[in-house]
Amino acid sequence: MNVKETVRTNYGEAAVRVKTGGSACCGSSPSSACCVDPITSNLYDSSQTSEIPEAAVLASLGCGNPTALAKLNAGEIVLDLGSGGGIDVLLSAKRVGPTGKAYGLDMTDEMLALARENQRKAGVNNVEFLKGEIENIPLPDNSVDVIISNCVINLSSDKDKVLREAFRVLKPGGRFAVSDVVVRGEVPEQVRRSMELWVGCIAGALRDYDYIAKLAKAGFDSIDIEPTRVYSIEDARQFLAGEGIDADAISKEVEGKFMSAFIRAEKPSSTTKSCCGPTCCS
Ligand SMILES: C[S@@+](CC[C@H](N)C(=O)[O-])C[C@H]1O[C@@H](n2cnc3c(N)ncnc32)[C@H](O)[C@@H]1O
């Protein structure tokens, strides 16, 4: 199976577990250490969780709380890339109100079914869940005010394409406001792979400076990466031991380098370059 199919299978199974009263944990058994705490736990405060169905909270598999950090205004159009059980879509829908709209995009049928059930339970109408891939967003150019996402872009094997698509669908002046796992600085490949196994079933976290470079290449400006949770070797010790990896041996390479972060950027209001002279503006 390729990476995308493996991701789809893992999250399809996670959605079915939640529907049958289990945990969203991405490991093969609900008790697996791949349950990614402390990454996914306690991301939302009670003022947020009290607004949405419990099943949406239980299905949460993110690593941040993008709607708490993003600026969302009444009447705006929000798109959540990799919306899973729909928690951030439902929270966004409340924030943009009945004159706005929140789209969730996901490629996994079981997650879409769970999200639509959560929408029905929440009784919100200004929400639409779309089936598709974040590398080919099924929305027109310049149609979205804010793109959010919660721990999904790291899963894509073509992040440049995801960022190009995000840029395309955002309106001029639109905001990119995403939670994701990033790596700060250099980490040996073997250590990185071990930690990525811990971070998620299949993770491909970017280095912070690569994320910035890719956003700039896609056309974004006002780029900023703000760490929200920095992980320590203790967070991963139990999982690494289960994988036969000596946490103490790699602790120096890990400390302070793996983090969840909030990544902001903007699509410039005008994408035409200002004219520099009488002949250069052809
Ligand atoms: C880590 S979960 C996060 C779900 C949700 N954002 C949350 O915070 O609970 C990843 C989700 O992204 C979806 N996904 C992963 N890669 C995708 C892709 N390339 N295109 C569309 N959806 C994708 C998976 O199906 C899954 O629902």
Short mmCIF file of N, CA, C and O and ligand atoms in Angstrom, two decimals, residues 4 7-8 11-12 43-44 56 59-64 66 80-88 105-108 111 132-135 149-152 154-157 162, ligand 1:
data_model
loop_
_atom_site.label_atom_id
_atom_site.label_comp_id
_atom_site.label_asym_id
_atom_site.label_seq_id
_atom_site.Cartn_x
_atom_site.Cartn_y
_atom_site.Cartn_z
N LYS A 4 -0.71 7.11 1.06
CA LYS A 4 -2.08 7.63 1.14
C LYS A 4 -3.07 6.52 1.51
O LYS A 4 -3.95 6.71 2.34
N VAL A 7 -2.72 5.71 5.19
CA VAL A 7 -3.35 6.76 6.00
C VAL A 7 -4.87 6.57 5.98
O VAL A 7 -5.53 6.58 7.02
N ARG A 8 -5.42 6.32 4.77
CA ARG A 8 -6.87 6.16 4.64
C ARG A 8 -7.36 4.96 5.47
O ARG A 8 -8.35 5.05 6.18
N TYR A 11 -7.15 5.79 9.33
CA TYR A 11 -8.16 6.73 9.83
C TYR A 11 -9.58 6.19 9.62
O TYR A 11 -10.47 6.50 10.40
N GLY A 12 -9.76 5.34 8.61
CA GLY A 12 -11.05 4.66 8.45
C GLY A 12 -11.32 3.78 9.66
O GLY A 12 -12.42 3.78 10.24
N LEU A 43 -6.86 19.36 24.16
CA LEU A 43 -6.61 20.45 23.21
C LEU A 43 -7.68 21.53 23.29
O LEU A 43 -7.44 22.68 22.94
N TYR A 44 -8.88 21.13 23.73
CA TYR A 44 -10.02 22.05 23.68
C TYR A 44 -10.50 22.35 25.09
O TYR A 44 -10.47 21.48 25.96
N ALA A 56 -17.98 14.07 18.49
CA ALA A 56 -17.01 14.86 17.71
C ALA A 56 -15.75 15.09 18.54
O ALA A 56 -14.63 15.09 18.03
N ALA A 59 -13.69 11.90 18.70
CA ALA A 59 -13.03 11.57 17.43
C ALA A 59 -11.86 12.50 17.14
O ALA A 59 -11.18 12.34 16.13
N SER A 60 -11.61 13.44 18.03
CA SER A 60 -10.55 14.43 17.78
C SER A 60 -9.18 13.75 17.70
O SER A 60 -8.79 13.01 18.60
N LEU A 61 -8.48 13.99 16.62
CA LEU A 61 -7.17 13.37 16.41
C LEU A 61 -6.14 14.43 16.02
O LEU A 61 -5.14 14.14 15.38
N GLY A 62 -6.43 15.67 16.39
CA GLY A 62 -5.54 16.75 16.01
C GLY A 62 -4.38 16.89 16.98
O GLY A 62 -4.19 16.09 17.91
N CYS A 63 -3.59 17.96 16.77
CA CYS A 63 -2.45 18.20 17.65
C CYS A 63 -2.46 19.66 18.09
O CYS A 63 -1.47 20.17 18.59
N GLY A 64 -3.58 20.34 17.87
CA GLY A 64 -3.68 21.75 18.25
C GLY A 64 -5.13 22.16 18.28
O GLY A 64 -6.03 21.31 18.26
N PRO A 66 -6.81 24.93 16.15
CA PRO A 66 -6.67 26.05 15.21
C PRO A 66 -7.76 27.11 15.33
O PRO A 66 -7.48 28.29 15.16
N ASP A 80 -11.61 23.33 6.30
CA ASP A 80 -10.74 22.52 7.16
C ASP A 80 -10.18 21.37 6.33
O ASP A 80 -10.92 20.51 5.85
N LEU A 81 -8.85 21.37 6.15
CA LEU A 81 -8.20 20.31 5.36
C LEU A 81 -8.00 19.07 6.23
O LEU A 81 -7.29 19.12 7.23
N GLY A 82 -8.62 17.96 5.86
CA GLY A 82 -8.52 16.72 6.66
C GLY A 82 -9.37 16.85 7.91
O GLY A 82 -8.87 16.81 9.03
N SER A 83 -10.69 16.98 7.71
CA SER A 83 -11.57 17.39 8.82
C SER A 83 -11.92 16.27 9.79
O SER A 83 -12.49 16.53 10.85
N GLY A 84 -11.59 15.02 9.49
CA GLY A 84 -11.81 13.91 10.42
C GLY A 84 -13.26 13.86 10.90
O GLY A 84 -14.20 13.96 10.12
N GLY A 85 -13.44 13.73 12.22
CA GLY A 85 -14.78 13.65 12.81
C GLY A 85 -15.50 14.99 12.85
O GLY A 85 -16.64 15.06 13.31
N GLY A 86 -14.84 16.06 12.42
CA GLY A 86 -15.52 17.33 12.19
C GLY A 86 -15.44 18.35 13.32
O GLY A 86 -16.06 19.43 13.23
N ILE A 87 -14.66 18.08 14.35
CA ILE A 87 -14.66 18.99 15.52
C ILE A 87 -14.35 20.45 15.15
O ILE A 87 -15.07 21.36 15.55
N ASP A 88 -13.32 20.67 14.34
CA ASP A 88 -12.93 22.05 14.03
C ASP A 88 -13.89 22.71 13.04
O ASP A 88 -14.04 23.94 13.03
N LEU A 105 -13.02 18.93 4.49
CA LEU A 105 -12.59 18.10 3.36
C LEU A 105 -11.84 16.89 3.90
O LEU A 105 -10.90 17.05 4.68
N ASP A 106 -12.26 15.70 3.50
CA ASP A 106 -11.55 14.49 3.95
C ASP A 106 -11.68 13.43 2.87
O ASP A 106 -12.66 13.39 2.12
N MET A 107 -10.67 12.56 2.80
CA MET A 107 -10.68 11.52 1.76
C MET A 107 -11.22 10.19 2.26
O MET A 107 -11.40 9.26 1.48
N THR A 108 -11.48 10.09 3.58
CA THR A 108 -11.83 8.78 4.17
C THR A 108 -13.33 8.68 4.39
O THR A 108 -13.90 9.46 5.18
N MET A 111 -14.65 8.52 7.98
CA MET A 111 -14.54 9.79 8.72
C MET A 111 -15.64 10.75 8.26
O MET A 111 -16.23 11.46 9.07
N GLY A 132 -12.71 14.34 -0.75
CA GLY A 132 -11.63 14.68 -1.68
C GLY A 132 -10.30 14.71 -0.97
O GLY A 132 -10.21 14.45 0.23
N GLU A 133 -9.29 15.03 -1.77
CA GLU A 133 -7.93 15.01 -1.24
C GLU A 133 -7.41 16.44 -1.10
O GLU A 133 -7.72 17.30 -1.94
N ILE A 134 -6.62 16.65 -0.07
CA ILE A 134 -6.11 18.01 0.17
C ILE A 134 -5.11 18.43 -0.91
O ILE A 134 -4.80 19.60 -1.05
N GLU A 135 -4.65 17.45 -1.69
CA GLU A 135 -3.74 17.77 -2.81
C GLU A 135 -4.54 18.23 -4.05
O GLU A 135 -3.95 18.71 -5.02
N SER A 149 -6.54 23.58 9.53
CA SER A 149 -6.23 22.16 9.41
C SER A 149 -5.61 21.76 10.74
O SER A 149 -5.03 22.60 11.45
N ASN A 150 -5.79 20.48 11.11
CA ASN A 150 -5.30 20.07 12.42
C ASN A 150 -4.58 18.73 12.30
O ASN A 150 -5.19 17.67 12.32
N CYS A 151 -3.27 18.82 12.12
CA CYS A 151 -2.42 17.64 12.11
C CYS A 151 -2.67 16.75 10.90
O CYS A 151 -2.78 15.52 11.04
N VAL A 152 -2.78 17.33 9.74
CA VAL A 152 -3.06 16.58 8.53
C VAL A 152 -1.98 16.82 7.46
O VAL A 152 -1.55 15.88 6.79
N ASN A 154 1.05 17.24 7.68
CA ASN A 154 2.25 16.39 7.90
C ASN A 154 2.07 14.99 7.29
O ASN A 154 3.05 14.30 7.03
N LEU A 155 0.82 14.57 7.08
CA LEU A 155 0.57 13.22 6.55
C LEU A 155 0.72 13.16 5.03
O LEU A 155 0.78 12.07 4.47
N SER A 156 0.74 14.31 4.37
CA SER A 156 0.76 14.30 2.91
C SER A 156 2.17 14.09 2.38
O SER A 156 3.13 14.68 2.87
N SER A 157 2.26 13.27 1.33
CA SER A 157 3.58 13.06 0.73
C SER A 157 3.86 14.11 -0.34
O SER A 157 4.93 14.13 -0.93
N VAL A 162 -0.23 20.54 -1.68
CA VAL A 162 -1.25 20.95 -0.71
C VAL A 162 -1.20 22.47 -0.52
O VAL A 162 -2.24 23.15 -0.54
C1 LIG B 1 -4.86 13.16 12.25
S1 LIG B 1 -6.51 13.05 11.61
C2 LIG B 1 -7.05 14.68 12.00
C3 LIG B 1 -8.53 14.85 11.92
C4 LIG B 1 -9.06 16.21 12.38
N1 LIG B 1 -8.39 17.30 11.72
C5 LIG B 1 -8.95 16.35 13.87
O1 LIG B 1 -8.36 17.31 14.35
O2 LIG B 1 -9.48 15.50 14.58
C6 LIG B 1 -6.19 13.13 9.87
C7 LIG B 1 -7.43 13.20 8.97
O3 LIG B 1 -7.01 13.68 7.70
C8 LIG B 1 -7.51 12.85 6.67
N2 LIG B 1 -6.50 12.87 5.59
C9 LIG B 1 -5.21 12.48 5.69
N3 LIG B 1 -4.57 12.69 4.52
C10 LIG B 1 -5.48 13.25 3.68
C11 LIG B 1 -5.43 13.69 2.32
N4 LIG B 1 -4.31 13.62 1.61
N5 LIG B 1 -6.55 14.23 1.77
C12 LIG B 1 -7.72 14.31 2.50
N6 LIG B 1 -7.82 13.88 3.77
C13 LIG B 1 -6.72 13.37 4.36
C14 LIG B 1 -7.70 11.49 7.31
O4 LIG B 1 -8.71 10.74 6.63
C15 LIG B 1 -8.12 11.87 8.74
O5 LIG B 1 -9.51 12.03 8.84
#
